[in-house]
GROMACS .gro file of C-alpha atoms in nm:
model
  242
    1MET     CA    1   0.020  -0.021  -0.010
    2SER     CA    2   0.157   0.356  -0.043
    3THR     CA    3   0.081   0.638   0.227
    4ASP     CA    4   0.280   0.867  -0.031
    5LYS     CA    5  -0.031   1.042  -0.049
    6TYR     CA    6  -0.102   1.059   0.383
    7GLN     CA    7   0.186   1.282   0.483
    8PRO     CA    8   0.116   1.382   0.844
    9THR     CA    9   0.179   1.759   0.974
   10ALA     CA   10   0.342   1.798   1.270
   11GLU     CA   11   0.142   1.913   1.495
   12GLN     CA   12  -0.087   1.579   1.374
   13ILE     CA   13   0.217   1.401   1.522
   14SER     CA   14   0.220   1.617   1.802
   15GLU     CA   15  -0.130   1.542   1.953
   16VAL     CA   16  -0.090   1.208   1.900
   17ARG     CA   17   0.171   1.201   2.076
   18THR     CA   18   0.072   1.379   2.409
   19HIS     CA   19  -0.261   1.200   2.366
   20ILE     CA   20  -0.102   0.888   2.516
   21LEU     CA   21   0.157   1.079   2.729
   22GLN     CA   22  -0.135   1.217   2.877
   23ARG     CA   23  -0.388   0.867   2.853
   24MET     CA   24  -0.054   0.756   3.100
   25GLU     CA   25  -0.095   1.009   3.446
   26LYS     CA   26  -0.466   0.933   3.387
   27GLU     CA   27  -0.464   0.631   3.347
   28PRO     CA   28  -0.097   0.463   3.376
   29PRO     CA   29  -0.116   0.092   3.249
   30ALA     CA   30  -0.051  -0.155   3.460
   31GLU     CA   31   0.250  -0.194   3.421
   32PRO     CA   32   0.488   0.074   3.268
   33PHE     CA   33   0.578   0.064   2.971
   34HIS     CA   34   0.893   0.007   2.873
   35PRO     CA   35   1.206   0.269   2.860
   36ASN     CA   36   1.250   0.180   2.521
   37ASP     CA   37   0.976   0.265   2.370
   38LEU     CA   38   0.860   0.567   2.544
   39LYS     CA   39   1.170   0.632   2.472
   40ARG     CA   40   1.148   0.586   2.092
   41LEU     CA   41   0.802   0.814   2.113
   42ASN     CA   42   0.952   1.037   2.235
   43ASP     CA   43   1.273   1.140   2.078
   44SER     CA   44   1.131   1.039   1.723
   45ASP     CA   45   0.798   1.126   1.511
   46VAL     CA   46   0.888   0.790   1.250
   47TRP     CA   47   0.691   0.573   1.487
   48ILE     CA   48   0.424   0.795   1.491
   49THR     CA   49   0.428   0.878   1.106
   50LYS     CA   50   0.450   0.552   1.038
   51LEU     CA   51   0.105   0.497   1.242
   52LEU     CA   52  -0.054   0.789   1.061
   53GLU     CA   53   0.027   0.650   0.714
   54ILE     CA   54  -0.082   0.376   0.733
   55TYR     CA   55  -0.412   0.497   0.928
   56GLU     CA   56  -0.441   0.733   0.642
   57LEU     CA   57  -0.450   1.022   0.840
   58ASP     CA   58  -0.705   0.883   1.117
   59LEU     CA   59  -0.584   1.011   1.476
   60GLU     CA   60  -0.848   0.819   1.700
   61LYS     CA   61  -0.767   0.483   1.554
   62CYS     CA   62  -0.388   0.583   1.575
   63LYS     CA   63  -0.479   0.684   1.889
   64THR     CA   64  -0.584   0.336   1.994
   65ARG     CA   65  -0.351   0.062   1.815
   66LEU     CA   66  -0.099   0.334   1.961
   67TRP     CA   67  -0.165   0.301   2.334
   68ASP     CA   68  -0.254  -0.146   2.232
   69ASN     CA   69   0.032  -0.166   2.098
   70LEU     CA   70   0.273   0.004   2.401
   71VAL     CA   71   0.039  -0.242   2.659
   72TRP     CA   72   0.118  -0.526   2.440
   73ARG     CA   73   0.495  -0.503   2.384
   74GLN     CA   74   0.513  -0.474   2.746
   75SER     CA   75   0.340  -0.822   2.841
   76PHE     CA   76   0.470  -0.985   2.516
   77GLY     CA   77   0.762  -0.831   2.654
   78VAL     CA   78   0.901  -0.708   2.304
   79ASN     CA   79   1.244  -0.494   2.422
   80ASP     CA   80   1.333  -0.798   2.663
   81ILE     CA   81   1.367  -1.091   2.382
   82THR     CA   82   1.682  -1.210   2.276
   83GLU     CA   83   1.874  -1.462   2.080
   84ASN     CA   84   1.964  -1.615   2.461
   85ASN     CA   85   1.594  -1.634   2.589
   86VAL     CA   86   1.398  -1.785   2.257
   87ASN     CA   87   1.330  -2.184   2.184
   88GLN     CA   88   1.690  -2.244   2.036
   89GLU     CA   89   1.538  -2.522   1.882
   90TYR     CA   90   1.338  -2.292   1.643
   91LEU     CA   91   1.580  -2.045   1.615
   92THR     CA   92   1.876  -2.190   1.444
   93ASP     CA   93   1.651  -2.480   1.223
   94GLY     CA   94   1.585  -2.232   1.010
   95SER     CA   95   1.167  -2.251   1.004
   96ILE     CA   96   1.188  -1.830   1.058
   97TYR     CA   97   1.492  -1.643   1.006
   98VAL     CA   98   1.540  -1.360   0.778
   99HIS     CA   99   1.751  -1.377   0.401
  100ASN     CA  100   1.888  -1.148   0.149
  101LYS     CA  101   1.625  -0.907   0.001
  102ASP     CA  102   1.307  -0.814  -0.261
  103LYS     CA  103   1.397  -0.664  -0.547
  104ASP     CA  104   1.229  -0.312  -0.347
  105GLY     CA  105   1.530  -0.400  -0.130
  106LYS     CA  106   1.336  -0.548   0.131
  107PRO     CA  107   1.429  -0.775   0.341
  108LEU     CA  108   1.287  -1.161   0.340
  109LEU     CA  109   1.148  -1.292   0.679
  110ILE     CA  110   1.149  -1.640   0.570
  111LEU     CA  111   0.898  -1.848   0.718
  112ASN     CA  112   0.956  -2.253   0.570
  113ILE     CA  113   0.649  -2.428   0.630
  114LYS     CA  114   0.786  -2.754   0.580
  115MET     CA  115   0.943  -2.706   0.921
  116HIS     CA  116   0.582  -2.677   1.110
  117SER     CA  117   0.418  -2.890   1.250
  118LYS     CA  118   0.086  -2.822   1.501
  119SER     CA  119   0.261  -2.979   1.802
  120ARG     CA  120   0.491  -2.660   1.791
  121ASN     CA  121   0.418  -2.378   2.051
  122GLN     CA  122   0.300  -2.139   1.889
  123GLU     CA  123   0.443  -1.917   2.133
  124ASP     CA  124   0.757  -2.000   2.102
  125LEU     CA  125   0.733  -1.920   1.786
  126LEU     CA  126   0.575  -1.615   1.746
  127ARG     CA  127   0.845  -1.496   2.021
  128VAL     CA  128   1.121  -1.637   1.711
  129LEU     CA  129   0.926  -1.402   1.469
  130VAL     CA  130   0.876  -1.072   1.694
  131TYR     CA  131   1.279  -1.112   1.715
  132TRP     CA  132   1.328  -1.144   1.331
  133VAL     CA  133   1.105  -0.822   1.286
  134GLU     CA  134   1.289  -0.612   1.590
  135ARG     CA  135   1.647  -0.723   1.445
  136LEU     CA  136   1.564  -0.552   1.093
  137GLU     CA  137   1.374  -0.289   1.281
  138ARG     CA  138   1.711  -0.172   1.508
  139GLU     CA  139   1.833  -0.251   1.142
  140ASN     CA  140   1.683  -0.115   0.893
  141GLY     CA  141   1.474   0.144   1.142
  142LEU     CA  142   1.088   0.107   1.084
  143GLY     CA  143   1.158  -0.042   0.757
  144LYS     CA  144   0.948  -0.306   0.505
  145ILE     CA  145   1.040  -0.654   0.529
  146THR     CA  146   0.858  -0.925   0.268
  147ILE     CA  147   0.735  -1.208   0.484
  148PHE     CA  148   0.818  -1.523   0.243
  149MET     CA  149   0.604  -1.823   0.319
  150ASP     CA  150   0.804  -2.092   0.160
  151MET     CA  151   0.558  -2.362   0.029
  152THR     CA  152   0.785  -2.596  -0.085
  153GLY     CA  153   0.690  -2.885  -0.003
  154SER     CA  154   0.529  -2.919   0.266
  155GLY     CA  155   0.168  -3.120   0.293
  156LEU     CA  156  -0.143  -3.056   0.524
  157SER     CA  157   0.064  -3.144   0.840
  158ASN     CA  158   0.207  -2.887   0.810
  159LEU     CA  159  -0.030  -2.667   0.818
  160ASP     CA  160  -0.193  -2.454   1.083
  161LEU     CA  161  -0.448  -2.240   1.028
  162GLU     CA  162  -0.490  -2.085   1.355
  163PHE     CA  163  -0.063  -2.043   1.406
  164ILE     CA  164  -0.074  -1.823   1.065
  165LYS     CA  165  -0.382  -1.633   1.200
  166ALA     CA  166  -0.176  -1.524   1.538
  167ILE     CA  167   0.136  -1.423   1.258
  168ILE     CA  168  -0.192  -1.180   1.027
  169GLY     CA  169  -0.280  -1.073   1.349
  170VAL     CA  170   0.109  -1.001   1.438
  171PHE     CA  171   0.162  -0.780   1.157
  172GLU     CA  172  -0.181  -0.646   1.093
  173THR     CA  173  -0.273  -0.509   1.450
  174LYS     CA  174   0.131  -0.472   1.575
  175TYR     CA  175   0.361  -0.387   1.257
  176PRO     CA  176   0.082  -0.263   1.043
  177TYR     CA  177   0.291  -0.091   0.835
  178ALA     CA  178   0.559  -0.336   0.778
  179PRO     CA  179   0.500  -0.621   0.544
  180ASN     CA  180   0.577  -0.480   0.199
  181TYR     CA  181   0.472  -0.816   0.017
  182ILE     CA  182   0.323  -1.146   0.186
  183LEU     CA  183   0.471  -1.371  -0.019
  184VAL     CA  184   0.333  -1.728  -0.083
  185HIS     CA  185   0.592  -1.941  -0.277
  186GLU     CA  186   0.470  -2.321  -0.460
  187LEU     CA  187   0.151  -2.356  -0.252
  188PRO     CA  188   0.018  -2.757  -0.316
  189PHE     CA  189  -0.241  -2.845  -0.484
  190LEU     CA  190  -0.346  -2.975  -0.187
  191LEU     CA  191  -0.331  -2.729   0.024
  192ASN     CA  192  -0.581  -2.474  -0.213
  193ALA     CA  193  -0.865  -2.551  -0.002
  194ALA     CA  194  -0.704  -2.442   0.297
  195PHE     CA  195  -0.567  -2.145   0.207
  196LYS     CA  196  -0.887  -2.042   0.100
  197ILE     CA  197  -0.914  -1.967   0.464
  198VAL     CA  198  -0.615  -1.794   0.545
  199ARG     CA  199  -0.753  -1.491   0.310
  200GLY     CA  200  -1.061  -1.489   0.465
  201PHE     CA  201  -0.833  -1.388   0.806
  202LEU     CA  202  -0.672  -1.095   0.590
  203PRO     CA  203  -0.760  -0.735   0.587
  204ALA     CA  204  -0.821  -0.572   0.208
  205GLU     CA  205  -0.490  -0.409   0.259
  206ALA     CA  206  -0.339  -0.779   0.321
  207LEU     CA  207  -0.478  -0.884  -0.001
  208LYS     CA  208  -0.365  -0.617  -0.256
  209ILE     CA  209   0.013  -0.702  -0.148
  210LEU     CA  210  -0.012  -1.155  -0.133
  211LYS     CA  211   0.107  -1.267  -0.471
  212VAL     CA  212   0.144  -1.601  -0.499
  213THR     CA  213   0.420  -1.728  -0.727
  214THR     CA  214   0.625  -2.109  -0.872
  215LYS     CA  215   0.971  -2.070  -0.942
  216LYS     CA  216   0.843  -1.974  -1.319
  217ASP     CA  217   0.682  -1.617  -1.206
  218LEU     CA  218   0.877  -1.549  -0.861
  219GLU     CA  219   1.148  -1.322  -1.049
  220GLN     CA  220   0.922  -1.071  -1.081
  221TYR     CA  221   0.904  -1.017  -0.648
  222VAL     CA  222   1.277  -1.183  -0.621
  223ASP     CA  223   1.580  -1.204  -0.867
  224LYS     CA  224   1.770  -1.491  -0.895
  225GLU     CA  225   2.072  -1.338  -0.686
  226ASN     CA  226   1.853  -1.352  -0.390
  227SER     CA  227   1.634  -1.676  -0.451
  228LEU     CA  228   1.758  -1.962  -0.302
  229LYS     CA  229   1.760  -2.266  -0.576
  230VAL     CA  230   1.576  -2.430  -0.388
  231TRP     CA  231   1.281  -2.185  -0.585
  232GLY     CA  232   1.469  -2.191  -0.859
  233GLY     CA  233   1.733  -1.910  -0.832
  234ASN     CA  234   2.062  -1.920  -0.765
  235ASP     CA  235   2.154  -1.920  -0.384
  236GLU     CA  236   2.326  -2.223  -0.153
  237TYR     CA  237   2.268  -2.102   0.044
  238VAL     CA  238   2.155  -2.261   0.392
  239TYR     CA  239   2.058  -2.078   0.697
  240LYS     CA  240   2.255  -2.101   1.001
  241PHE     CA  241   2.219  -1.839   1.290
  242ASP     CA  242   2.434  -1.567   1.308
   0.00000   0.00000   0.00000
């Protein structure tokens, strides 16, 4: 979604920031917001700007979502997540990782669906997902990310609608400005019907950036040098956590 026509003014940014700070005084949250988040709120306009852009300058929606985001970040312990306190198996097995970029230069956040099963702990997986998103935000200043759902070799046993719904929820409500594309690569024919259900979870704006790709057409979004061999590209990379 292009946000070029929704450029907030300094006054709109200030109104959102002032609202949050005043609400903190009048209705202190049960758990005080993390100092890192308050610093980001006070010392820079970027976070509020991106939210106002994605919410099309709807100030009331921005105020509500930003407050809810601050509450969630504290309760989920977002600022305290590190490579040392997430599930080490999920961090190192290549089920969720970042590698290479799309044709717009945005990092690929890769979800290897073949490695998933419903027996996996969803909260632990989401903590690994958030670890990578936060790491990218620190490196790229809240820049965009392409979510790459690699369905290569996956089957019905790997498709967990609740997990996919949870991922969608994280990006829709916590990082709504982040997705550049959502690429679903090599969707097996047997999963077409189930994927129609997934489409039903997606908000309208997400449907606009959702692209189902195969080896034949992935190059529209990811060039050969940034595509793994298994995707039909030239990159022989094998994931190892760094």
